[in-house]
Short mmCIF file of C-alpha atoms in Angstrom, two decimals:
data_model
loop_
_atom_site.label_atom_id
_atom_site.label_comp_id
_atom_site.label_asym_id
_atom_site.label_seq_id
_atom_site.Cartn_x
_atom_site.Cartn_y
_atom_site.Cartn_z
CA MET K 9 9.59 -6.19 -25.97
CA LYS K 10 9.53 -2.03 -24.07
CA VAL K 11 6.71 -1.64 -21.67
CA PRO K 12 5.65 1.82 -21.16
CA LEU K 13 9.25 3.91 -19.65
CA ILE K 14 6.61 6.42 -17.29
CA PRO K 15 4.30 3.41 -15.49
CA GLN K 16 7.96 1.63 -15.07
CA THR K 17 9.83 4.20 -13.82
CA LEU K 18 6.86 4.75 -10.93
CA LEU K 19 6.84 1.03 -10.15
CA SER K 20 10.41 0.76 -10.03
CA ALA K 21 10.45 3.94 -7.65
CA VAL K 22 7.77 3.17 -5.29
CA THR K 23 8.42 -1.46 -5.38
CA PRO K 24 10.80 -2.48 -2.24
CA ARG K 25 13.89 -3.89 -4.10
CA SER K 26 13.05 -6.93 -3.14
CA ASP K 27 10.50 -7.26 -5.48
CA TYR K 28 9.90 -5.43 -7.95
CA GLU K 29 11.98 -8.22 -10.95
CA CYS K 30 8.81 -10.25 -9.59
CA ILE K 31 6.32 -8.03 -10.17
CA ALA K 32 8.06 -5.71 -13.43
CA GLY K 33 9.03 -9.86 -14.59
CA ASP K 34 5.24 -10.04 -13.90
CA LEU K 35 3.68 -6.83 -15.56
CA HIS K 36 6.40 -7.72 -18.43
CA GLU K 37 4.84 -11.11 -19.14
CA GLU K 38 1.54 -10.03 -19.57
CA TYR K 39 1.90 -7.23 -21.12
CA ALA K 40 3.52 -9.04 -23.80
CA ASN K 41 0.95 -11.61 -24.45
CA LEU K 42 -1.82 -8.33 -24.26
CA VAL K 43 0.16 -6.84 -27.43
CA ARG K 44 0.34 -9.85 -29.71
CA SER K 45 -3.24 -10.52 -29.01
CA TYR K 46 -5.57 -6.67 -28.66
CA GLY K 47 -2.48 -4.43 -29.79
CA ARG K 48 0.09 -1.46 -28.49
CA VAL K 49 -2.73 0.81 -27.32
CA HIS K 50 -4.69 -2.01 -25.74
CA ALA K 51 -1.56 -3.55 -23.51
CA ASP K 52 -0.71 0.13 -22.22
CA ARG K 53 -3.21 0.76 -20.82
CA TRP K 54 -3.53 -2.02 -19.38
CA TYR K 55 0.06 -1.78 -18.16
CA TRP K 56 -0.85 2.30 -16.52
CA SER K 57 -3.88 1.09 -14.48
CA GLN K 58 -1.97 -2.48 -13.05
CA VAL K 59 0.69 -0.04 -11.88
CA MET K 60 -1.83 3.18 -10.49
CA ARG K 61 -3.23 0.84 -8.95
CA SER K 62 -0.84 -0.92 -7.88
CA ILE K 63 0.72 2.06 -5.91
CA PRO K 64 -0.58 1.54 -2.76
CA ALA K 65 -0.69 -2.05 -2.15
CA LEU K 66 3.63 -1.48 -2.95
CA LEU K 67 3.39 1.91 -0.83
CA ALA K 68 1.71 -0.22 2.01
CA SER K 69 3.97 -3.49 2.15
CA SER K 70 5.87 -4.39 5.12
CA ARG K 71 8.97 -5.73 2.39
CA ASN K 72 9.40 -1.92 2.69
CA ASP K 73 11.93 -2.16 5.47
CA ALA K 74 14.92 -0.29 5.65
CA ALA K 75 17.31 -2.73 3.41
CA ASN K 76 14.76 -2.09 1.01
CA CYS K 77 12.93 0.82 0.88
CA ARG K 78 13.55 3.45 -1.90
CA PRO K 79 14.06 6.71 -1.18
CA ALA K 80 10.01 7.77 -3.29
CA ALA K 81 8.40 5.71 -1.96
CA THR K 82 8.89 7.82 1.58
CA TRP K 83 8.63 10.58 0.36
CA ILE K 84 5.09 9.43 -1.69
CA LYS K 85 4.05 8.61 1.67
CA SER K 86 4.64 11.40 3.47
CA ALA K 87 3.20 14.22 0.94
CA CYS K 88 0.18 11.59 1.57
CA SER K 89 0.53 12.43 5.63
CA LEU K 90 1.47 15.98 5.11
CA VAL K 91 -2.18 16.31 2.75
CA THR K 92 -4.35 14.25 5.34
CA MET K 93 -2.21 16.27 7.91
CA LEU K 94 -3.45 19.57 6.09
CA PHE K 95 -7.39 18.33 5.42
CA PHE K 96 -8.13 17.70 8.63
CA LYS K 97 -6.51 20.60 9.93
CA ASP K 98 -9.25 22.62 7.21
CA VAL K 99 -12.30 20.53 8.08
CA LEU K 100 -11.40 21.76 12.15
CA ASP K 101 -10.78 25.15 11.50
CA ARG K 102 -14.42 26.31 8.80
CA LEU K 103 -16.09 23.79 12.01
CA PHE K 104 -14.58 26.11 14.17
CA ASP K 105 -15.71 29.51 12.69
CA VAL K 106 -18.92 28.44 12.30
CA ILE K 107 -19.09 27.87 15.57
CA HIS K 108 -17.98 31.23 16.26
CA PRO K 109 -18.50 32.99 13.63
CA ASP K 110 -18.32 36.48 15.34
CA GLY K 111 -14.27 36.71 15.73
CA PRO K 112 -11.40 34.15 15.97
CA VAL K 113 -12.55 33.11 19.96
CA ARG K 114 -10.07 30.10 20.35
CA ALA K 115 -12.52 27.21 22.72
CA PRO K 116 -10.24 25.23 24.61
CA VAL K 117 -11.57 22.04 22.93
CA TYR K 118 -10.12 23.10 19.17
CA PHE K 119 -6.58 23.42 20.74
CA ILE K 120 -6.87 19.80 22.07
CA LEU K 121 -7.86 18.54 18.71
CA ASN K 122 -4.95 20.70 16.77
CA TRP K 123 -2.77 18.72 18.73
CA LEU K 124 -4.61 15.69 18.56
CA ILE K 125 -4.26 16.39 14.34
CA ALA K 126 -0.23 17.07 14.51
CA ALA K 127 0.16 13.81 17.09
CA ALA K 128 -1.54 12.04 13.53
CA ALA K 129 0.09 13.27 11.14
CA GLY K 130 3.13 12.07 12.91
CA ALA K 131 1.94 8.47 14.22
CA LEU K 132 1.32 8.82 10.32
CA LEU K 133 4.45 10.00 9.09
CA ALA K 134 6.55 7.01 11.61
CA SER K 135 4.41 4.30 10.03
CA THR K 136 4.99 5.04 6.84
CA VAL K 137 9.55 4.98 8.39
CA ARG K 138 9.28 1.43 9.93
CA ASP K 139 12.46 0.48 10.45
CA HIS K 140 14.53 3.16 9.95
CA PRO K 141 15.02 4.79 13.65
CA VAL K 142 17.35 7.86 11.79
CA ARG K 143 14.01 8.68 9.79
CA ALA K 144 11.90 7.44 12.78
CA ALA K 145 13.25 10.34 14.75
CA PHE K 146 13.64 13.21 12.21
CA PHE K 147 9.29 12.31 11.58
CA ALA K 148 9.04 12.63 15.57
CA ALA K 149 11.24 15.91 15.54
CA ALA K 150 8.58 17.16 13.17
CA ALA K 151 5.33 16.22 14.70
CA LEU K 152 7.02 17.44 18.38
CA THR K 153 7.48 20.50 16.46
CA ALA K 154 4.00 21.25 15.09
CA GLY K 155 3.13 20.30 18.37
CA PHE K 156 4.38 23.77 19.48
CA ALA K 157 3.46 25.33 16.89
CA VAL K 158 0.14 24.33 18.11
CA PRO K 159 0.05 27.05 21.08
CA ILE K 160 0.65 29.78 18.84
CA LEU K 161 -2.24 29.01 16.72
CA ALA K 162 -4.35 28.91 19.37
CA GLY K 163 -4.16 32.74 19.44
CA ILE K 164 -4.70 33.17 15.49
CA SER K 165 -5.22 36.93 16.44
CA SER K 166 -1.81 37.40 17.12
CA PRO K 167 1.06 38.71 14.71
CA LEU K 168 2.88 35.39 15.68
CA ALA K 169 0.48 33.92 13.50
CA PRO K 170 2.26 33.65 10.48
CA ALA K 171 4.93 32.55 11.40
CA ALA K 172 3.16 29.42 13.62
CA TRP K 173 1.67 28.66 10.25
CA LEU K 174 5.07 28.63 8.51
CA LEU K 175 6.61 26.38 11.27
CA LEU K 176 3.64 24.42 11.31
CA VAL K 177 2.76 23.91 8.06
CA GLY K 178 7.41 23.45 6.54
CA ALA K 179 8.57 21.41 9.65
CA VAL K 180 6.84 17.74 8.02
CA PRO K 181 8.22 18.52 4.67
CA ALA K 182 10.97 20.01 5.57
CA MET K 183 11.88 16.94 7.78
CA CYS K 184 10.86 14.88 5.52
CA ILE K 185 13.51 16.11 2.54
CA GLY K 186 15.56 16.10 5.30
CA ALA K 187 15.53 12.25 6.29
CA ALA K 188 15.17 10.94 3.08
CA THR K 189 18.11 12.64 1.74
CA LEU K 190 19.59 11.70 4.80
CA HIS K 191 19.14 7.96 3.54
CA VAL K 192 19.99 8.58 0.26
CA ILE K 193 23.66 9.49 1.58
CA ARG K 194 23.92 6.69 4.27
CA GLN K 195 23.06 3.80 1.40
CA ARG K 196 25.61 4.97 -0.78
CA MET P 2 -8.13 -18.34 17.09
CA SER P 3 -7.19 -14.69 17.46
CA LYS P 4 -8.91 -11.82 14.88
CA GLY P 5 -4.92 -11.84 12.77
CA ASP P 6 -5.37 -15.85 11.93
CA TYR P 7 -8.69 -15.15 10.22
CA LEU P 8 -8.48 -14.87 6.40
CA GLY P 9 -9.45 -12.03 4.53
CA GLU P 10 -12.00 -11.57 0.89
CA PHE P 11 -8.37 -11.65 -0.79
CA GLU P 12 -6.92 -14.14 1.03
CA HIS P 13 -9.09 -16.50 0.42
CA ILE P 14 -9.54 -15.51 -2.90
CA VAL P 15 -5.29 -15.86 -3.53
CA LEU P 16 -5.24 -18.76 -1.20
CA LEU P 17 -8.30 -21.06 -3.37
CA ALA P 18 -6.41 -19.26 -6.91
CA LEU P 19 -2.80 -20.88 -5.64
CA LEU P 20 -4.63 -24.04 -4.84
CA ARG P 21 -6.49 -24.72 -8.52
CA LEU P 22 -3.05 -23.88 -9.74
CA GLY P 23 -0.99 -26.18 -7.23
CA ASP P 24 2.87 -25.62 -6.22
CA GLY P 25 5.11 -23.03 -7.82
CA ALA P 26 2.58 -21.03 -9.86
CA HIS P 27 4.27 -17.19 -10.06
CA GLY P 28 2.12 -13.42 -9.51
CA ALA P 29 1.40 -12.97 -13.17
CA LEU P 30 -0.55 -16.89 -13.37
CA ILE P 31 -2.44 -15.95 -9.79
CA ARG P 32 -3.41 -12.62 -10.71
CA LYS P 33 -4.67 -14.30 -14.56
CA GLU P 34 -6.86 -16.87 -12.28
CA ILE P 35 -8.75 -15.12 -10.04
CA GLU P 36 -9.18 -12.40 -13.38
CA ALA P 37 -11.06 -15.00 -15.30
CA VAL P 38 -12.96 -17.25 -12.03
CA THR P 39 -13.74 -13.99 -10.43
CA GLU P 40 -14.09 -11.32 -13.73
CA ARG P 41 -12.53 -9.21 -11.67
CA SER P 42 -9.34 -7.88 -12.35
CA PRO P 43 -7.17 -7.66 -9.41
CA ALA P 44 -3.82 -5.47 -9.33
CA ILE P 45 -0.67 -7.20 -9.08
CA GLY P 46 0.46 -5.64 -5.95
CA ALA P 47 -1.87 -6.43 -3.76
CA VAL P 48 -1.85 -10.06 -5.52
CA HIS P 49 2.60 -10.06 -4.44
CA ALA P 50 1.48 -8.17 -1.15
CA THR P 51 -1.05 -10.39 0.18
CA LEU P 52 0.86 -12.88 -0.79
CA GLU P 53 3.96 -11.69 0.62
CA ARG P 54 1.21 -11.41 4.23
CA MET P 55 0.47 -14.06 3.87
CA GLU P 56 3.80 -15.88 4.00
CA ARG P 57 4.54 -13.67 6.89
CA LYS P 58 2.15 -15.94 8.07
CA HIS P 59 3.47 -19.20 7.11
CA LEU P 60 0.40 -20.02 4.58
CA VAL P 61 2.60 -20.42 1.80
CA SER P 62 6.46 -20.26 0.93
CA SER P 63 7.87 -18.96 -1.84
CA TRP P 64 11.07 -18.67 -3.62
CA ILE P 65 12.22 -17.51 -6.95
CA GLY P 66 13.20 -18.67 -10.26
CA GLU P 67 15.71 -18.61 -12.89
CA PRO P 68 15.49 -15.15 -14.80
CA THR P 69 13.27 -15.78 -18.28
CA GLU P 70 13.66 -14.27 -22.59
CA GLU P 71 9.63 -13.53 -22.85
CA ARG P 72 9.38 -11.56 -19.35
CA GLY P 73 12.48 -9.33 -20.29
CA GLY P 74 15.64 -11.45 -18.18
CA LYS P 75 13.58 -10.93 -14.82
CA ALA P 76 12.94 -13.78 -12.84
CA LYS P 77 9.56 -15.13 -11.63
CA ARG P 78 8.93 -15.60 -7.63
CA HIS P 79 7.18 -19.10 -7.25
CA PHE P 80 4.45 -19.62 -4.27
CA LYS P 81 4.13 -22.62 -2.94
CA LEU P 82 0.79 -23.73 -0.61
CA GLU P 83 1.74 -24.54 3.54
CA LYS P 84 0.14 -26.71 5.38
CA ALA P 85 -0.64 -23.95 7.92
CA GLY P 86 -2.45 -22.48 4.31
CA VAL P 87 -4.56 -25.47 3.54
CA ALA P 88 -5.60 -25.88 6.97
CA ALA P 89 -6.78 -22.31 7.26
CA LEU P 90 -8.50 -22.40 4.45
CA LYS P 91 -10.55 -25.25 5.92
CA GLN P 92 -11.47 -23.28 8.24
CA ALA P 93 -12.97 -20.91 7.09
CA ARG P 94 -15.06 -23.65 4.94
CA VAL P 95 -16.10 -24.66 7.98
CA THR P 96 -17.50 -21.44 9.12
CA PHE P 97 -18.85 -20.57 6.28
CA LEU P 98 -21.48 -23.94 6.58
CA ARG P 99 -21.80 -23.77 10.16
CA LEU P 100 -23.47 -19.78 9.19
CA SER P 101 -25.25 -20.99 6.52
CA ALA P 102 -26.53 -24.02 7.66
CA GLY P 103 -30.34 -23.93 8.78
CA THR P 104 -30.31 -20.47 6.85
CA ALA P 105 -32.67 -19.39 3.47
CA LEU P 106 -29.44 -19.43 1.98
CA ARG P 107 -29.67 -21.78 -0.44
CA GLU P 108 -32.71 -20.61 -1.79
CA GLN P 109 -32.18 -17.68 -1.90
CA LEU P 110 -29.47 -18.10 -4.22
CA ALA P 111 -31.71 -20.78 -6.00
#
């Protein structure tokens, strides 16, 4: 009996290699029972639900180490880290627009908070790499680059501001993609 | 007892399900047992992640079985409750009983 292809592919992308066979087998077993009892539509819906709800736990699993982690899992976690960072950055900017509605006056606390967000993003990214020393180095470099961009952003009226934003927003995903690609090459 | 030694709620539920099923239960069986008894439907990934975390704490152990046809030719991971797991369950029960002793909990739940 064939399980739905898309969620199965998603599951194989995020599940640690050592666990995939057992988890996919468990889902297959229950899926087959549900098809017999309630029909394929109900079983498909259940399978989708199980896979989608399993993703956070599987991404966080400590079995996602150097030997078992799949590149797709790293990309998803890195993307989540980036979105989190951009969200907090946006909240911070909106807050300071309220505090300083007359112009781009940036208090020292804005600079410190920006740096903290960059550092938190670095920590989040580092937490996704676990035992991958090479990737950890890449992610640290990305966080550092973001950190260097912040002082330029502090003088937001400067013509360098767009370049600084590109550096801040572009460095992290570029490094993530580069690191994950390197991981794939090393595995081969 | 350090903070990491205490059972989380879901860890407690998974350990009790494994105790009910006996040694050798696998993920799908544990998930179904939790669903049948607690009427909540946990994700299979959460069950496996919890079991993996408890395996690192030596509360359970696991081994890989043979692939079977009903599972699309995929093997099962069987789990066994270890002595430390039983001790953790006893500790959790003792803590609950101590905390609820002398309160009006029994009357309120009746």
